[in-house]
C-alpha cells in the first residue's frame, strides 16, 4: 500500500467520508472526499460558501449561484488531491531511483 493511499484513508476518516466501496481506487476516494466536502457545505448560506471557496482559492470567476460555488469547491478539492497524489508519486519514484555506480 503506498503512502498517499494511507493519507487519503486518514483524510476520509477525519471528515467521515465512506470510502468502503472504493477499495484501493484512489480516484474513487478523491471523488468521495470532494463530494463529502460539498455535501457538508450544502446547508450553509451563500456567504459562508463563498468564504470557503475564497479561502481555498477555488475558481469562482463565473459563479453566481450556490450550486455553482459548490461545484467550484468540489472541483478545487479534486484538483488539490490530484496534485498531492502527483507529488507523493514523484517523491516515491525519486526514493526508489537508485543511480548506477559505473565508477
GROMACS .gro file of N, CA, C and O in nm:
model
  412
    1UNK      N    1   0.085  -0.117   0.000
    1UNK     CA    2   0.000   0.000   0.000
    1UNK      C    3   0.090   0.124   0.000
    1UNK      O    4   0.183   0.133   0.080
    2UNK      N    5   0.063   0.219  -0.088
    2UNK     CA    6   0.150   0.335  -0.093
    2UNK      C    7   0.111   0.441   0.010
    2UNK      O    8   0.003   0.440   0.066
    3UNK      N    9   0.204   0.530   0.035
    3UNK     CA   10   0.187   0.631   0.140
    3UNK      C   11   0.067   0.723   0.112
    3UNK      O   12  -0.006   0.759   0.205
    4UNK      N   13   0.047   0.758  -0.014
    4UNK     CA   14  -0.063   0.851  -0.043
    4UNK      C   15  -0.199   0.785  -0.021
    4UNK      O   16  -0.292   0.851   0.023
    5UNK      N   17  -0.208   0.657  -0.048
    5UNK     CA   18  -0.333   0.586  -0.021
    5UNK      C   19  -0.367   0.594   0.127
    5UNK      O   20  -0.481   0.617   0.165
    6UNK      N   21  -0.266   0.577   0.211
    6UNK     CA   22  -0.287   0.587   0.355
    6UNK      C   23  -0.329   0.728   0.396
    6UNK      O   24  -0.414   0.745   0.484
    7UNK      N   25  -0.272   0.827   0.330
    7UNK     CA   26  -0.310   0.965   0.358
    7UNK      C   27  -0.456   0.989   0.320
    7UNK      O   28  -0.532   1.052   0.395
    8UNK      N   29  -0.497   0.937   0.204
    8UNK     CA   30  -0.637   0.950   0.163
    8UNK      C   31  -0.730   0.884   0.263
    8UNK      O   32  -0.836   0.937   0.295
    9UNK      N   33  -0.691   0.766   0.312
    9UNK     CA   34  -0.773   0.697   0.412
    9UNK      C   35  -0.787   0.782   0.538
    9UNK      O   36  -0.896   0.791   0.595
   10UNK      N   37  -0.679   0.845   0.581
   10UNK     CA   38  -0.684   0.932   0.700
   10UNK      C   39  -0.774   1.053   0.677
   10UNK      O   40  -0.849   1.092   0.765
   11UNK      N   41  -0.764   1.112   0.558
   11UNK     CA   42  -0.849   1.226   0.525
   11UNK      C   43  -0.997   1.185   0.528
   11UNK      O   44  -1.081   1.258   0.580
   12UNK      N   45  -1.026   1.070   0.472
   12UNK     CA   46  -1.163   1.020   0.470
   12UNK      C   47  -1.214   0.998   0.612
   12UNK      O   48  -1.327   1.036   0.646
   13UNK      N   49  -1.132   0.939   0.693
   13UNK     CA   50  -1.169   0.913   0.832
   13UNK      C   51  -1.194   1.044   0.906
   13UNK      O   52  -1.292   1.057   0.981
   14UNK      N   53  -1.109   1.141   0.883
   14UNK     CA   54  -1.117   1.271   0.951
   14UNK      C   55  -1.248   1.343   0.921
   14UNK      O   56  -1.306   1.405   1.010
   15UNK      N   57  -1.295   1.334   0.797
   15UNK     CA   58  -1.418   1.407   0.761
   15UNK      C   59  -1.541   1.317   0.759
   15UNK      O   60  -1.651   1.363   0.727
   16UNK      N   61  -1.523   1.191   0.789
   16UNK     CA   62  -1.637   1.099   0.795
   16UNK      C   63  -1.689   1.057   0.658
   16UNK      O   64  -1.808   1.030   0.642
   17UNK      N   65  -1.600   1.047   0.560
   17UNK     CA   66  -1.639   1.005   0.425
   17UNK      C   67  -1.633   0.853   0.416
   17UNK      O   68  -1.536   0.792   0.458
   18UNK      N   69  -1.737   0.793   0.362
   18UNK     CA   70  -1.743   0.648   0.348
   18UNK      C   71  -1.675   0.606   0.217
   18UNK      O   72  -1.731   0.627   0.109
   19UNK      N   73  -1.558   0.546   0.228
   19UNK     CA   74  -1.482   0.507   0.110
   19UNK      C   75  -1.475   0.356   0.093
   19UNK      O   76  -1.399   0.306   0.011
   20UNK      N   77  -1.556   0.283   0.167
   20UNK     CA   78  -1.552   0.137   0.161
   20UNK      C   79  -1.572   0.082   0.021
   20UNK      O   80  -1.506  -0.013  -0.019
   21UNK      N   81  -1.663   0.140  -0.055
   21UNK     CA   82  -1.692   0.091  -0.189
   21UNK      C   83  -1.579   0.118  -0.289
   21UNK      O   84  -1.578   0.061  -0.398
   22UNK      N   85  -1.483   0.203  -0.250
   22UNK     CA   86  -1.375   0.241  -0.341
   22UNK      C   87  -1.261   0.139  -0.344
   22UNK      O   88  -1.184   0.137  -0.440
   23UNK      N   89  -1.250   0.058  -0.243
   23UNK     CA   90  -1.138  -0.034  -0.238
   23UNK      C   91  -1.007   0.042  -0.240
   23UNK      O   92  -0.985   0.132  -0.160
   24UNK      N   93  -0.918   0.007  -0.335
   24UNK     CA   94  -0.788   0.073  -0.346
   24UNK      C   95  -0.785   0.174  -0.461
   24UNK      O   96  -0.678   0.215  -0.505
   25UNK      N   97  -0.902   0.215  -0.509
   25UNK     CA   98  -0.912   0.309  -0.621
   25UNK      C   99  -0.897   0.452  -0.570
   25UNK      O  100  -0.990   0.509  -0.514
   26UNK      N  101  -0.779   0.510  -0.590
   26UNK     CA  102  -0.752   0.645  -0.539
   26UNK      C  103  -0.843   0.749  -0.604
   26UNK      O  104  -0.885   0.844  -0.536
   27UNK      N  105  -0.873   0.734  -0.732
   27UNK     CA  106  -0.961   0.831  -0.798
   27UNK      C  107  -1.100   0.829  -0.735
   27UNK      O  108  -1.161   0.933  -0.714
   28UNK      N  109  -1.149   0.711  -0.706
   28UNK     CA  110  -1.279   0.697  -0.640
   28UNK      C  111  -1.276   0.765  -0.504
   28UNK      O  112  -1.368   0.839  -0.468
   29UNK      N  113  -1.170   0.743  -0.429
   29UNK     CA  114  -1.159   0.802  -0.296
   29UNK      C  115  -1.155   0.954  -0.306
   29UNK      O  116  -1.221   1.024  -0.229
   30UNK      N  117  -1.079   1.006  -0.402
   30UNK     CA  118  -1.071   1.151  -0.420
   30UNK      C  119  -1.209   1.209  -0.453
   30UNK      O  120  -1.247   1.315  -0.400
   31UNK      N  121  -1.284   1.140  -0.537
   31UNK     CA  122  -1.419   1.185  -0.572
   31UNK      C  123  -1.511   1.184  -0.450
   31UNK      O  124  -1.590   1.276  -0.428
   32UNK      N  125  -1.502   1.078  -0.369
   32UNK     CA  126  -1.584   1.067  -0.248
   32UNK      C  127  -1.550   1.179  -0.150
   32UNK      O  128  -1.638   1.240  -0.090
   33UNK      N  129  -1.420   1.207  -0.134
   33UNK     CA  130  -1.378   1.314  -0.044
   33UNK      C  131  -1.431   1.449  -0.090
   33UNK      O  132  -1.484   1.527  -0.010
   34UNK      N  133  -1.418   1.477  -0.218
   34UNK     CA  134  -1.466   1.605  -0.273
   34UNK      C  135  -1.618   1.617  -0.257
   34UNK      O  136  -1.669   1.724  -0.221
   35UNK      N  137  -1.688   1.509  -0.283
   35UNK     CA  138  -1.834   1.511  -0.269
   35UNK      C  139  -1.874   1.531  -0.123
   35UNK      O  140  -1.969   1.603  -0.094
   36UNK      N  141  -1.800   1.471  -0.031
   36UNK     CA  142  -1.830   1.487   0.112
   36UNK      C  143  -1.813   1.632   0.155
   36UNK      O  144  -1.895   1.687   0.228
   37UNK      N  145  -1.707   1.695   0.108
   37UNK     CA  146  -1.685   1.837   0.139
   37UNK      C  147  -1.803   1.918   0.087
   37UNK      O  148  -1.858   2.004   0.157
   38UNK      N  149  -1.843   1.889  -0.035
   38UNK     CA  150  -1.956   1.960  -0.095
   38UNK      C  151  -2.084   1.941  -0.015
   38UNK      O  152  -2.153   2.038   0.018
   39UNK      N  153  -2.117   1.816   0.016
   39UNK     CA  154  -2.244   1.790   0.087
   39UNK      C  155  -2.241   1.849   0.228
   39UNK      O  156  -2.346   1.891   0.278
   40UNK      N  157  -2.123   1.856   0.289
   40UNK     CA  158  -2.113   1.918   0.421
   40UNK      C  159  -2.142   2.068   0.415
   40UNK      O  160  -2.184   2.127   0.514
   41UNK      N  161  -2.120   2.128   0.300
   41UNK     CA  162  -2.142   2.272   0.285
   41UNK      C  163  -2.281   2.308   0.230
   41UNK      O  164  -2.320   2.425   0.236
   42UNK      N  165  -2.353   2.211   0.178
   42UNK     CA  166  -2.480   2.239   0.111
   42UNK      C  167  -2.582   2.312   0.197
   42UNK      O  168  -2.662   2.389   0.145
   43UNK      N  169  -2.579   2.291   0.327
   43UNK     CA  170  -2.678   2.356   0.414
   43UNK      C  171  -2.631   2.491   0.466
   43UNK      O  172  -2.704   2.557   0.540
   44UNK      N  173  -2.512   2.532   0.427
   44UNK     CA  174  -2.461   2.663   0.469
   44UNK      C  175  -2.521   2.772   0.380
   44UNK      O  176  -2.568   2.746   0.270
   45UNK      N  177  -2.517   2.895   0.431
   45UNK     CA  178  -2.568   3.006   0.349
   45UNK      C  179  -2.465   3.043   0.243
   45UNK      O  180  -2.348   3.002   0.250
   46UNK      N  181  -2.508   3.119   0.145
   46UNK     CA  182  -2.424   3.152   0.030
   46UNK      C  183  -2.298   3.227   0.072
   46UNK      O  184  -2.189   3.200   0.020
   47UNK      N  185  -2.309   3.317   0.169
   47UNK     CA  186  -2.191   3.392   0.214
   47UNK      C  187  -2.085   3.298   0.270
   47UNK      O  188  -1.966   3.311   0.238
   48UNK      N  189  -2.124   3.203   0.351
   48UNK     CA  190  -2.029   3.107   0.409
   48UNK      C  191  -1.964   3.024   0.299
   48UNK      O  192  -1.842   3.001   0.301
   49UNK      N  193  -2.044   2.981   0.202
   49UNK     CA  194  -1.991   2.902   0.091
   49UNK      C  195  -1.892   2.985   0.009
   49UNK      O  196  -1.785   2.936  -0.029
   50UNK      N  197  -1.925   3.111  -0.016
   50UNK     CA  198  -1.833   3.200  -0.089
   50UNK      C  199  -1.703   3.216  -0.012
   50UNK      O  200  -1.594   3.214  -0.072
   51UNK      N  201  -1.713   3.232   0.120
   51UNK     CA  202  -1.593   3.247   0.203
   51UNK      C  203  -1.506   3.122   0.197
   51UNK      O  204  -1.384   3.132   0.186
   52UNK      N  205  -1.569   3.005   0.202
   52UNK     CA  206  -1.494   2.879   0.194
   52UNK      C  207  -1.426   2.868   0.057
   52UNK      O  208  -1.310   2.829   0.048
   53UNK      N  209  -1.500   2.901  -0.048
   53UNK     CA  210  -1.444   2.895  -0.183
   53UNK      C  211  -1.324   2.989  -0.196
   53UNK      O  212  -1.221   2.952  -0.254
   54UNK      N  213  -1.336   3.106  -0.139
   54UNK     CA  214  -1.227   3.204  -0.143
   54UNK      C  215  -1.107   3.154  -0.064
   54UNK      O  216  -0.992   3.166  -0.109
   55UNK      N  217  -1.131   3.095   0.052
   55UNK     CA  218  -1.020   3.051   0.138
   55UNK      C  219  -0.939   2.937   0.075
   55UNK      O  220  -0.819   2.924   0.103
   56UNK      N  221  -1.001   2.858  -0.011
   56UNK     CA  222  -0.926   2.750  -0.078
   56UNK      C  223  -0.887   2.788  -0.221
   56UNK      O  224  -0.835   2.706  -0.296
   57UNK      N  225  -0.914   2.913  -0.255
   57UNK     CA  226  -0.879   2.967  -0.386
   57UNK      C  227  -0.943   2.889  -0.501
   57UNK      O  228  -0.879   2.860  -0.603
   58UNK      N  229  -1.071   2.856  -0.483
   58UNK     CA  230  -1.147   2.790  -0.589
   58UNK      C  231  -1.174   2.890  -0.701
   58UNK      O  232  -1.186   3.011  -0.675
   59UNK      N  233  -1.184   2.841  -0.822
   59UNK     CA  234  -1.213   2.928  -0.936
   59UNK      C  235  -1.362   2.963  -0.936
   59UNK      O  236  -1.444   2.883  -0.980
   60UNK      N  237  -1.392   3.081  -0.889
   60UNK     CA  238  -1.532   3.123  -0.877
   60UNK      C  239  -1.566   3.239  -0.969
   60UNK      O  240  -1.669   3.302  -0.953
   61UNK      N  241  -1.481   3.264  -1.067
   61UNK     CA  242  -1.500   3.381  -1.154
   61UNK      C  243  -1.633   3.379  -1.229
   61UNK      O  244  -1.688   3.485  -1.258
   62UNK      N  245  -1.686   3.261  -1.259
   62UNK     CA  246  -1.813   3.253  -1.331
   62UNK      C  247  -1.926   3.201  -1.242
   62UNK      O  248  -2.028   3.155  -1.293
   63UNK      N  249  -1.908   3.210  -1.111
   63UNK     CA  250  -2.008   3.155  -1.019
   63UNK      C  251  -2.104   3.265  -0.972
   63UNK      O  252  -2.061   3.373  -0.932
   64UNK      N  253  -2.232   3.232  -0.977
   64UNK     CA  254  -2.334   3.325  -0.929
   64UNK      C  255  -2.428   3.259  -0.829
   64UNK      O  256  -2.479   3.326  -0.740
   65UNK      N  257  -2.450   3.131  -0.844
   65UNK     CA  258  -2.546   3.062  -0.758
   65UNK      C  259  -2.473   2.975  -0.655
   65UNK      O  260  -2.355   2.944  -0.670
   66UNK      N  261  -2.547   2.936  -0.555
   66UNK     CA  262  -2.493   2.848  -0.452
   66UNK      C  263  -2.440   2.719  -0.514
   66UNK      O  264  -2.331   2.671  -0.481
   67UNK      N  265  -2.515   2.663  -0.607
   67UNK     CA  266  -2.476   2.539  -0.677
   67UNK      C  267  -2.343   2.557  -0.749
   67UNK      O  268  -2.258   2.469  -0.746
   68UNK      N  269  -2.326   2.669  -0.817
   68UNK     CA  270  -2.203   2.694  -0.891
   68UNK      C  271  -2.083   2.707  -0.798
   68UNK      O  272  -1.974   2.658  -0.828
   69UNK      N  273  -2.103   2.772  -0.684
   69UNK     CA  274  -1.995   2.783  -0.587
   69UNK      C  275  -1.959   2.646  -0.529
   69UNK      O  276  -1.842   2.615  -0.510
   70UNK      N  277  -2.060   2.565  -0.502
   70UNK     CA  278  -2.035   2.430  -0.452
   70UNK      C  279  -1.960   2.346  -0.556
   70UNK      O  280  -1.869   2.270  -0.521
   71UNK      N  281  -1.999   2.361  -0.682
   71UNK     CA  282  -1.928   2.292  -0.791
   71UNK      C  283  -1.780   2.333  -0.793
   71UNK      O  284  -1.691   2.249  -0.808
   72UNK      N  285  -1.755   2.463  -0.779
   72UNK     CA  286  -1.618   2.515  -0.781
   72UNK      C  287  -1.537   2.460  -0.664
   72UNK      O  288  -1.420   2.423  -0.681
   73UNK      N  289  -1.598   2.452  -0.549
   73UNK     CA  290  -1.529   2.397  -0.431
   73UNK      C  291  -1.497   2.250  -0.453
   73UNK      O  292  -1.385   2.205  -0.427
   74UNK      N  293  -1.595   2.174  -0.503
   74UNK     CA  294  -1.574   2.032  -0.528
   74UNK      C  295  -1.460   2.011  -0.628
   74UNK      O  296  -1.373   1.926  -0.608
   75UNK      N  297  -1.457   2.090  -0.733
   75UNK     CA  298  -1.351   2.078  -0.834
   75UNK      C  299  -1.215   2.115  -0.776
   75UNK      O  300  -1.114   2.051  -0.806
   76UNK      N  301  -1.211   2.217  -0.692
   76UNK     CA  302  -1.084   2.258  -0.630
   76UNK      C  303  -1.031   2.148  -0.539
   76UNK      O  304  -0.911   2.117  -0.540
   77UNK      N  305  -1.119   2.086  -0.461
   77UNK     CA  306  -1.077   1.977  -0.373
   77UNK      C  307  -1.019   1.862  -0.455
   77UNK      O  308  -0.912   1.809  -0.423
   78UNK      N  309  -1.087   1.827  -0.564
   78UNK     CA  310  -1.036   1.720  -0.651
   78UNK      C  311  -0.898   1.756  -0.707
   78UNK      O  312  -0.808   1.672  -0.712
   79UNK      N  313  -0.884   1.882  -0.750
   79UNK     CA  314  -0.758   1.927  -0.808
   79UNK      C  315  -0.645   1.920  -0.705
   79UNK      O  316  -0.535   1.872  -0.736
   80UNK      N  317  -0.672   1.965  -0.584
   80UNK     CA  318  -0.570   1.962  -0.479
   80UNK      C  319  -0.530   1.819  -0.446
   80UNK      O  320  -0.412   1.788  -0.432
   81UNK      N  321  -0.628   1.731  -0.436
   81UNK     CA  322  -0.599   1.590  -0.406
   81UNK      C  323  -0.518   1.526  -0.519
   81UNK      O  324  -0.426   1.448  -0.494
   82UNK      N  325  -0.548   1.561  -0.643
   82UNK     CA  326  -0.473   1.507  -0.756
   82UNK      C  327  -0.329   1.559  -0.754
   82UNK      O  328  -0.234   1.484  -0.779
   83UNK      N  329  -0.312   1.688  -0.723
   83UNK     CA  330  -0.178   1.745  -0.715
   83UNK      C  331  -0.097   1.679  -0.603
   83UNK      O  332   0.021   1.652  -0.619
   84UNK      N  333  -0.163   1.654  -0.489
   84UNK     CA  334  -0.095   1.584  -0.380
   84UNK      C  335  -0.052   1.444  -0.424
   84UNK      O  336   0.058   1.400  -0.393
   85UNK      N  337  -0.141   1.375  -0.494
   85UNK     CA  338  -0.110   1.241  -0.543
   85UNK      C  339   0.013   1.244  -0.634
   85UNK      O  340   0.103   1.161  -0.621
   86UNK      N  341   0.016   1.338  -0.724
   86UNK     CA  342   0.129   1.350  -0.816
   86UNK      C  343   0.258   1.380  -0.740
   86UNK      O  344   0.364   1.324  -0.771
   87UNK      N  345   0.250   1.465  -0.639
   87UNK     CA  346   0.367   1.498  -0.558
   87UNK      C  347   0.419   1.374  -0.485
   87UNK      O  348   0.538   1.345  -0.488
   88UNK      N  349   0.329   1.302  -0.419
   88UNK     CA  350   0.370   1.182  -0.347
   88UNK      C  351   0.425   1.075  -0.441
   88UNK      O  352   0.522   1.007  -0.408
   89UNK      N  353   0.365   1.062  -0.558
   89UNK     CA  354   0.414   0.966  -0.656
   89UNK      C  355   0.555   1.003  -0.700
   89UNK      O  356   0.643   0.918  -0.708
   90UNK      N  357   0.576   1.131  -0.724
   90UNK     CA  358   0.708   1.179  -0.765
   90UNK      C  359   0.811   1.154  -0.655
   90UNK      O  360   0.924   1.109  -0.683
   91UNK      N  361   0.775   1.180  -0.532
   91UNK     CA  362   0.866   1.157  -0.420
   91UNK      C  363   0.900   1.009  -0.409
   91UNK      O  364   1.016   0.972  -0.389
   92UNK      N  365   0.798   0.924  -0.423
   92UNK     CA  366   0.821   0.779  -0.415
   92UNK      C  367   0.912   0.732  -0.527
   92UNK      O  368   1.000   0.649  -0.506
   93UNK      N  369   0.893   0.785  -0.647
   93UNK     CA  370   0.978   0.747  -0.760
   93UNK      C  371   1.123   0.789  -0.736
   93UNK      O  372   1.216   0.716  -0.767
   94UNK      N  373   1.140   0.909  -0.680
   94UNK     CA  374   1.275   0.956  -0.652
   94UNK      C  375   1.342   0.871  -0.545
   94UNK      O  376   1.461   0.841  -0.553
   95UNK      N  377   1.266   0.830  -0.444
   95UNK     CA  378   1.321   0.745  -0.338
   95UNK      C  379   1.364   0.609  -0.394
   95UNK      O  380   1.463   0.553  -0.350
   96UNK      N  381   1.286   0.559  -0.489
   96UNK     CA  382   1.314   0.427  -0.544
   96UNK      C  383   1.420   0.428  -0.653
   96UNK      O  384   1.466   0.322  -0.694
   97UNK      N  385   1.456   0.546  -0.699
   97UNK     CA  386   1.555   0.555  -0.805
   97UNK      C  387   1.694   0.538  -0.745
   97UNK      O  388   1.735   0.611  -0.657
   98UNK      N  389   1.763   0.439  -0.792
   98UNK     CA  390   1.897   0.411  -0.745
   98UNK      C  391   1.993   0.430  -0.864
   98UNK      O  392   1.994   0.346  -0.955
   99UNK      N  393   2.072   0.538  -0.862
   99UNK     CA  394   2.164   0.557  -0.974
   99UNK      C  395   2.268   0.444  -0.978
   99UNK      O  396   2.311   0.395  -0.875
  100UNK      N  397   2.304   0.408  -1.098
  100UNK     CA  398   2.405   0.304  -1.115
  100UNK      C  399   2.542   0.361  -1.085
  100UNK      O  400   2.577   0.470  -1.127
  101UNK      N  401   2.618   0.284  -1.011
  101UNK     CA  402   2.756   0.325  -0.983
  101UNK      C  403   2.844   0.264  -1.092
  101UNK      O  404   2.877   0.146  -1.088
  102UNK      N  405   2.878   0.347  -1.188
  102UNK     CA  406   2.958   0.298  -1.300
  102UNK      C  407   3.107   0.322  -1.278
  102UNK      O  408   3.187   0.296  -1.366
  103UNK      N  409   3.142   0.376  -1.161
  103UNK     CA  410   3.280   0.413  -1.132
  103UNK      C  411   3.365   0.302  -1.102
  103UNK      O  412   3.467   0.262  -1.132
   0.00000   0.00000   0.00000
